[in-house]
Amino acid sequence: MILLNLISRTFGDRQILKNINLKVNNGEVLAILGYSGAGKTTLLKIISALDTNFTGEYLFNGINVKKNPEKVRKHITMVFQNPTMFRGTVFENVAYGLKVRGYNKEYIRDRVSEILELLGILEFMDKNAKKLSGGEKQRVAVARALVVDVDVYIFDEPTSNLDIENIKIIEGALENIKKMGKTVIITTHNLFQARRLASTVAYMEKGEIVEVGKTEKIFKTPRDERTYKFVNGTF
């Protein structure tokens, strides 16, 4: 589904990504690990077709993303680490993606209610989204992504700085996506979370992908010493 070949990205004189090669298959759950500043968020923005100022080749189901970003964006949704709430109610925030796709009001009401219930925030439907707590806003952001039916769901640190209750709810929603056979890409500093959710793990360091492999292999017998040190907390 996703094929990156020698992807690099610079900001001024800083090279953020260096010759990234990555393949993500349909239905795969990929966790991207690495220290802060490794380039994970930049990579997610490129995969989401939100950033096309890269060098190299990115193909999404055979589509050249650099030439057709708008076409690819319809198939991908991304939740940022610090999501922004739109003006209006929780319902209006979550319904937005369905409205722009032209669904009728009855379907939108039913679908939004279903997703809000899944994330335990149905009671907040008519509340001002901007006045929610941090954990509640994060659940609304996840709901906003899940309410639309796309091929790839991308989450940038979706549970950072959240309490156990919110983490469990959001992870439950991610598990629900997995059961549907959707492709999921997630960045996380929580190694236990990566081990619970992901089928494949990629470790990044200094703008490069050091190693990619099946989750248990990466955690138990990584090939690269840098990966070993990261997953074992040694320096």
JSON list of C-alpha atoms in Angstrom, two decimals, residues 11-144:
[
{"chain": "A", "resi": 11, "resn": "PHE", "atom": "CA", "xyz": [14.20, 22.49, 6.66]},
{"chain": "A", "resi": 12, "resn": "GLY", "atom": "CA", "xyz": [16.67, 25.22, 5.76]},
{"chain": "A", "resi": 13, "resn": "ASP", "atom": "CA", "xyz": [20.10, 23.82, 6.52]},
{"chain": "A", "resi": 14, "resn": "ARG", "atom": "CA", "xyz": [18.75, 21.00, 8.69]},
{"chain": "A", "resi": 15, "resn": "GLN", "atom": "CA", "xyz": [18.21, 17.56, 7.23]},
{"chain": "A", "resi": 16, "resn": "ILE", "atom": "CA", "xyz": [15.30, 16.01, 9.13]},
{"chain": "A", "resi": 17, "resn": "LEU", "atom": "CA", "xyz": [14.93, 12.78, 7.12]},
{"chain": "A", "resi": 18, "resn": "LYS", "atom": "CA", "xyz": [17.72, 10.93, 5.31]},
{"chain": "A", "resi": 19, "resn": "ASN", "atom": "CA", "xyz": [17.06, 8.38, 2.57]},
{"chain": "A", "resi": 20, "resn": "ILE", "atom": "CA", "xyz": [14.04, 6.72, 4.18]},
{"chain": "A", "resi": 21, "resn": "ASN", "atom": "CA", "xyz": [13.01, 3.38, 2.67]},
{"chain": "A", "resi": 22, "resn": "LEU", "atom": "CA", "xyz": [9.80, 1.90, 4.04]},
{"chain": "A", "resi": 23, "resn": "LYS", "atom": "CA", "xyz": [7.03, -0.43, 2.94]},
{"chain": "A", "resi": 24, "resn": "VAL", "atom": "CA", "xyz": [3.68, -0.73, 4.71]},
{"chain": "A", "resi": 25, "resn": "ASN", "atom": "CA", "xyz": [1.29, -3.46, 3.64]},
{"chain": "A", "resi": 26, "resn": "ASN", "atom": "CA", "xyz": [-2.49, -3.33, 3.61]},
{"chain": "A", "resi": 27, "resn": "GLY", "atom": "CA", "xyz": [-3.88, -4.20, 7.06]},
{"chain": "A", "resi": 28, "resn": "GLU", "atom": "CA", "xyz": [-0.54, -3.77, 8.81]},
{"chain": "A", "resi": 29, "resn": "VAL", "atom": "CA", "xyz": [-0.18, -2.00, 12.15]},
{"chain": "A", "resi": 30, "resn": "LEU", "atom": "CA", "xyz": [3.16, -0.19, 12.20]},
{"chain": "A", "resi": 31, "resn": "ALA", "atom": "CA", "xyz": [4.63, 1.48, 15.29]},
{"chain": "A", "resi": 32, "resn": "ILE", "atom": "CA", "xyz": [7.41, 3.97, 14.65]},
{"chain": "A", "resi": 33, "resn": "LEU", "atom": "CA", "xyz": [9.71, 4.35, 17.64]},
{"chain": "A", "resi": 34, "resn": "GLY", "atom": "CA", "xyz": [12.55, 6.72, 18.38]},
{"chain": "A", "resi": 35, "resn": "TYR", "atom": "CA", "xyz": [13.76, 9.54, 20.57]},
{"chain": "A", "resi": 36, "resn": "SER", "atom": "CA", "xyz": [12.30, 13.05, 20.30]},
{"chain": "A", "resi": 37, "resn": "GLY", "atom": "CA", "xyz": [13.78, 14.78, 17.26]},
{"chain": "A", "resi": 38, "resn": "ALA", "atom": "CA", "xyz": [14.26, 11.54, 15.32]},
{"chain": "A", "resi": 39, "resn": "GLY", "atom": "CA", "xyz": [11.97, 12.78, 12.52]},
{"chain": "A", "resi": 40, "resn": "LYS", "atom": "CA", "xyz": [8.90, 10.67, 13.30]},
{"chain": "A", "resi": 41, "resn": "THR", "atom": "CA", "xyz": [6.29, 13.42, 12.98]},
{"chain": "A", "resi": 42, "resn": "THR", "atom": "CA", "xyz": [7.83, 14.73, 9.77]},
{"chain": "A", "resi": 43, "resn": "LEU", "atom": "CA", "xyz": [7.67, 11.22, 8.33]},
{"chain": "A", "resi": 44, "resn": "LEU", "atom": "CA", "xyz": [4.00, 10.90, 9.31]},
{"chain": "A", "resi": 45, "resn": "LYS", "atom": "CA", "xyz": [3.15, 14.20, 7.60]},
{"chain": "A", "resi": 46, "resn": "ILE", "atom": "CA", "xyz": [4.77, 12.95, 4.40]},
{"chain": "A", "resi": 47, "resn": "ILE", "atom": "CA", "xyz": [2.95, 9.61, 4.58]},
{"chain": "A", "resi": 48, "resn": "SER", "atom": "CA", "xyz": [-0.31, 11.56, 5.13]},
{"chain": "A", "resi": 49, "resn": "ALA", "atom": "CA", "xyz": [0.42, 13.60, 1.97]},
{"chain": "A", "resi": 50, "resn": "LEU", "atom": "CA", "xyz": [0.31, 16.77, 4.09]},
{"chain": "A", "resi": 51, "resn": "ASP", "atom": "CA", "xyz": [3.97, 17.53, 3.29]},
{"chain": "A", "resi": 52, "resn": "THR", "atom": "CA", "xyz": [5.14, 17.08, -0.29]},
{"chain": "A", "resi": 53, "resn": "ASN", "atom": "CA", "xyz": [8.36, 19.10, -0.02]},
{"chain": "A", "resi": 54, "resn": "PHE", "atom": "CA", "xyz": [10.51, 15.97, 0.02]},
{"chain": "A", "resi": 55, "resn": "THR", "atom": "CA", "xyz": [12.96, 14.34, -2.33]},
{"chain": "A", "resi": 56, "resn": "GLY", "atom": "CA", "xyz": [12.65, 10.71, -3.34]},
{"chain": "A", "resi": 57, "resn": "GLU", "atom": "CA", "xyz": [9.62, 8.69, -4.39]},
{"chain": "A", "resi": 58, "resn": "TYR", "atom": "CA", "xyz": [6.43, 7.98, -2.45]},
{"chain": "A", "resi": 59, "resn": "LEU", "atom": "CA", "xyz": [3.82, 5.68, -3.97]},
{"chain": "A", "resi": 60, "resn": "PHE", "atom": "CA", "xyz": [0.43, 5.07, -2.38]},
{"chain": "A", "resi": 61, "resn": "ASN", "atom": "CA", "xyz": [-1.33, 2.15, -4.04]},
{"chain": "A", "resi": 62, "resn": "GLY", "atom": "CA", "xyz": [0.73, 2.96, -7.10]},
{"chain": "A", "resi": 63, "resn": "ILE", "atom": "CA", "xyz": [-0.18, 6.68, -7.06]},
{"chain": "A", "resi": 64, "resn": "ASN", "atom": "CA", "xyz": [2.71, 9.14, -7.16]},
{"chain": "A", "resi": 65, "resn": "VAL", "atom": "CA", "xyz": [1.98, 11.19, -4.04]},
{"chain": "A", "resi": 66, "resn": "LYS", "atom": "CA", "xyz": [4.11, 14.15, -5.00]},
{"chain": "A", "resi": 67, "resn": "LYS", "atom": "CA", "xyz": [2.09, 14.59, -8.20]},
{"chain": "A", "resi": 68, "resn": "ASN", "atom": "CA", "xyz": [-1.35, 13.71, -6.74]},
{"chain": "A", "resi": 69, "resn": "PRO", "atom": "CA", "xyz": [-1.43, 14.62, -3.02]},
{"chain": "A", "resi": 70, "resn": "GLU", "atom": "CA", "xyz": [-5.13, 15.59, -3.02]},
{"chain": "A", "resi": 71, "resn": "LYS", "atom": "CA", "xyz": [-6.11, 12.22, -4.43]},
{"chain": "A", "resi": 72, "resn": "VAL", "atom": "CA", "xyz": [-4.17, 10.39, -1.71]},
{"chain": "A", "resi": 73, "resn": "ARG", "atom": "CA", "xyz": [-5.42, 12.56, 1.19]},
{"chain": "A", "resi": 74, "resn": "LYS", "atom": "CA", "xyz": [-8.92, 11.16, 0.68]},
{"chain": "A", "resi": 75, "resn": "HIS", "atom": "CA", "xyz": [-7.64, 7.74, 1.74]},
{"chain": "A", "resi": 76, "resn": "ILE", "atom": "CA", "xyz": [-5.69, 8.78, 4.85]},
{"chain": "A", "resi": 77, "resn": "THR", "atom": "CA", "xyz": [-6.52, 10.52, 8.12]},
{"chain": "A", "resi": 78, "resn": "MET", "atom": "CA", "xyz": [-4.06, 11.70, 10.76]},
{"chain": "A", "resi": 79, "resn": "VAL", "atom": "CA", "xyz": [-4.43, 12.57, 14.45]},
{"chain": "A", "resi": 80, "resn": "PHE", "atom": "CA", "xyz": [-1.77, 14.95, 15.73]},
{"chain": "A", "resi": 81, "resn": "GLN", "atom": "CA", "xyz": [-0.18, 14.80, 19.16]},
{"chain": "A", "resi": 82, "resn": "ASN", "atom": "CA", "xyz": [-1.75, 18.13, 20.18]},
{"chain": "A", "resi": 83, "resn": "PRO", "atom": "CA", "xyz": [-4.98, 18.27, 18.17]},
{"chain": "A", "resi": 84, "resn": "THR", "atom": "CA", "xyz": [-6.82, 21.50, 17.50]},
{"chain": "A", "resi": 85, "resn": "MET", "atom": "CA", "xyz": [-10.54, 21.61, 18.18]},
{"chain": "A", "resi": 86, "resn": "PHE", "atom": "CA", "xyz": [-12.74, 23.41, 15.67]},
{"chain": "A", "resi": 87, "resn": "ARG", "atom": "CA", "xyz": [-15.25, 25.98, 16.92]},
{"chain": "A", "resi": 88, "resn": "GLY", "atom": "CA", "xyz": [-18.55, 24.49, 17.99]},
{"chain": "A", "resi": 89, "resn": "THR", "atom": "CA", "xyz": [-19.73, 21.37, 19.73]},
{"chain": "A", "resi": 90, "resn": "VAL", "atom": "CA", "xyz": [-18.18, 17.94, 19.96]},
{"chain": "A", "resi": 91, "resn": "PHE", "atom": "CA", "xyz": [-20.82, 16.71, 17.53]},
{"chain": "A", "resi": 92, "resn": "GLU", "atom": "CA", "xyz": [-19.90, 19.40, 14.98]},
{"chain": "A", "resi": 93, "resn": "ASN", "atom": "CA", "xyz": [-16.21, 18.57, 15.30]},
{"chain": "A", "resi": 94, "resn": "VAL", "atom": "CA", "xyz": [-16.70, 14.85, 14.75]},
{"chain": "A", "resi": 95, "resn": "ALA", "atom": "CA", "xyz": [-19.33, 15.27, 12.04]},
{"chain": "A", "resi": 96, "resn": "TYR", "atom": "CA", "xyz": [-17.19, 17.59, 9.93]},
{"chain": "A", "resi": 97, "resn": "GLY", "atom": "CA", "xyz": [-15.49, 14.89, 7.85]},
{"chain": "A", "resi": 98, "resn": "LEU", "atom": "CA", "xyz": [-18.82, 13.27, 7.02]},
{"chain": "A", "resi": 99, "resn": "LYS", "atom": "CA", "xyz": [-20.46, 16.58, 6.07]},
{"chain": "A", "resi": 100, "resn": "VAL", "atom": "CA", "xyz": [-17.75, 17.47, 3.56]},
{"chain": "A", "resi": 101, "resn": "ARG", "atom": "CA", "xyz": [-18.16, 14.00, 2.03]},
{"chain": "A", "resi": 102, "resn": "GLY", "atom": "CA", "xyz": [-21.85, 14.68, 1.47]},
{"chain": "A", "resi": 103, "resn": "TYR", "atom": "CA", "xyz": [-23.52, 12.17, 3.81]},
{"chain": "A", "resi": 104, "resn": "ASN", "atom": "CA", "xyz": [-27.13, 12.82, 4.82]},
{"chain": "A", "resi": 105, "resn": "LYS", "atom": "CA", "xyz": [-28.04, 14.15, 8.25]},
{"chain": "A", "resi": 106, "resn": "GLU", "atom": "CA", "xyz": [-29.54, 10.89, 9.54]},
{"chain": "A", "resi": 107, "resn": "TYR", "atom": "CA", "xyz": [-26.43, 8.88, 8.70]},
{"chain": "A", "resi": 108, "resn": "ILE", "atom": "CA", "xyz": [-24.18, 11.55, 10.19]},
{"chain": "A", "resi": 109, "resn": "ARG", "atom": "CA", "xyz": [-26.15, 11.60, 13.45]},
{"chain": "A", "resi": 110, "resn": "ASP", "atom": "CA", "xyz": [-26.08, 7.79, 13.78]},
{"chain": "A", "resi": 111, "resn": "ARG", "atom": "CA", "xyz": [-22.41, 7.43, 12.80]},
{"chain": "A", "resi": 112, "resn": "VAL", "atom": "CA", "xyz": [-21.19, 10.21, 15.08]},
{"chain": "A", "resi": 113, "resn": "SER", "atom": "CA", "xyz": [-23.20, 8.79, 18.01]},
{"chain": "A", "resi": 114, "resn": "GLU", "atom": "CA", "xyz": [-21.70, 5.35, 17.39]},
{"chain": "A", "resi": 115, "resn": "ILE", "atom": "CA", "xyz": [-18.12, 6.64, 17.43]},
{"chain": "A", "resi": 116, "resn": "LEU", "atom": "CA", "xyz": [-18.65, 8.92, 20.44]},
{"chain": "A", "resi": 117, "resn": "GLU", "atom": "CA", "xyz": [-20.07, 5.98, 22.37]},
{"chain": "A", "resi": 118, "resn": "LEU", "atom": "CA", "xyz": [-17.07, 3.84, 21.39]},
{"chain": "A", "resi": 119, "resn": "LEU", "atom": "CA", "xyz": [-14.79, 6.49, 22.89]},
{"chain": "A", "resi": 120, "resn": "GLY", "atom": "CA", "xyz": [-16.91, 7.09, 25.96]},
{"chain": "A", "resi": 121, "resn": "ILE", "atom": "CA", "xyz": [-17.81, 10.69, 25.15]},
{"chain": "A", "resi": 122, "resn": "LEU", "atom": "CA", "xyz": [-21.39, 10.42, 23.91]},
{"chain": "A", "resi": 123, "resn": "GLU", "atom": "CA", "xyz": [-22.51, 12.55, 26.85]},
{"chain": "A", "resi": 124, "resn": "PHE", "atom": "CA", "xyz": [-20.26, 15.37, 25.59]},
{"chain": "A", "resi": 125, "resn": "MET", "atom": "CA", "xyz": [-21.98, 15.55, 22.18]},
{"chain": "A", "resi": 126, "resn": "ASP", "atom": "CA", "xyz": [-23.43, 19.05, 22.72]},
{"chain": "A", "resi": 127, "resn": "LYS", "atom": "CA", "xyz": [-20.55, 20.49, 24.74]},
{"chain": "A", "resi": 128, "resn": "ASN", "atom": "CA", "xyz": [-18.15, 23.15, 23.46]},
{"chain": "A", "resi": 129, "resn": "ALA", "atom": "CA", "xyz": [-15.17, 21.15, 22.17]},
{"chain": "A", "resi": 130, "resn": "LYS", "atom": "CA", "xyz": [-12.66, 23.86, 23.06]},
{"chain": "A", "resi": 131, "resn": "LYS", "atom": "CA", "xyz": [-13.63, 23.69, 26.76]},
{"chain": "A", "resi": 132, "resn": "LEU", "atom": "CA", "xyz": [-12.94, 19.98, 27.23]},
{"chain": "A", "resi": 133, "resn": "SER", "atom": "CA", "xyz": [-10.00, 18.59, 29.21]},
{"chain": "A", "resi": 134, "resn": "GLY", "atom": "CA", "xyz": [-6.85, 17.46, 27.43]},
{"chain": "A", "resi": 135, "resn": "GLY", "atom": "CA", "xyz": [-7.80, 13.78, 27.54]},
{"chain": "A", "resi": 136, "resn": "GLU", "atom": "CA", "xyz": [-11.33, 14.53, 26.34]},
{"chain": "A", "resi": 137, "resn": "LYS", "atom": "CA", "xyz": [-10.01, 16.61, 23.43]},
{"chain": "A", "resi": 138, "resn": "GLN", "atom": "CA", "xyz": [-7.72, 13.77, 22.44]},
{"chain": "A", "resi": 139, "resn": "ARG", "atom": "CA", "xyz": [-10.68, 11.37, 22.38]},
{"chain": "A", "resi": 140, "resn": "VAL", "atom": "CA", "xyz": [-12.62, 13.84, 20.22]},
{"chain": "A", "resi": 141, "resn": "ALA", "atom": "CA", "xyz": [-9.66, 14.02, 17.82]},
{"chain": "A", "resi": 142, "resn": "VAL", "atom": "CA", "xyz": [-9.56, 10.23, 17.59]},
{"chain": "A", "resi": 143, "resn": "ALA", "atom": "CA", "xyz": [-13.33, 10.17, 17.05]},
{"chain": "A", "resi": 144, "resn": "ARG", "atom": "CA", "xyz": [-12.97, 12.74, 14.29]}
]
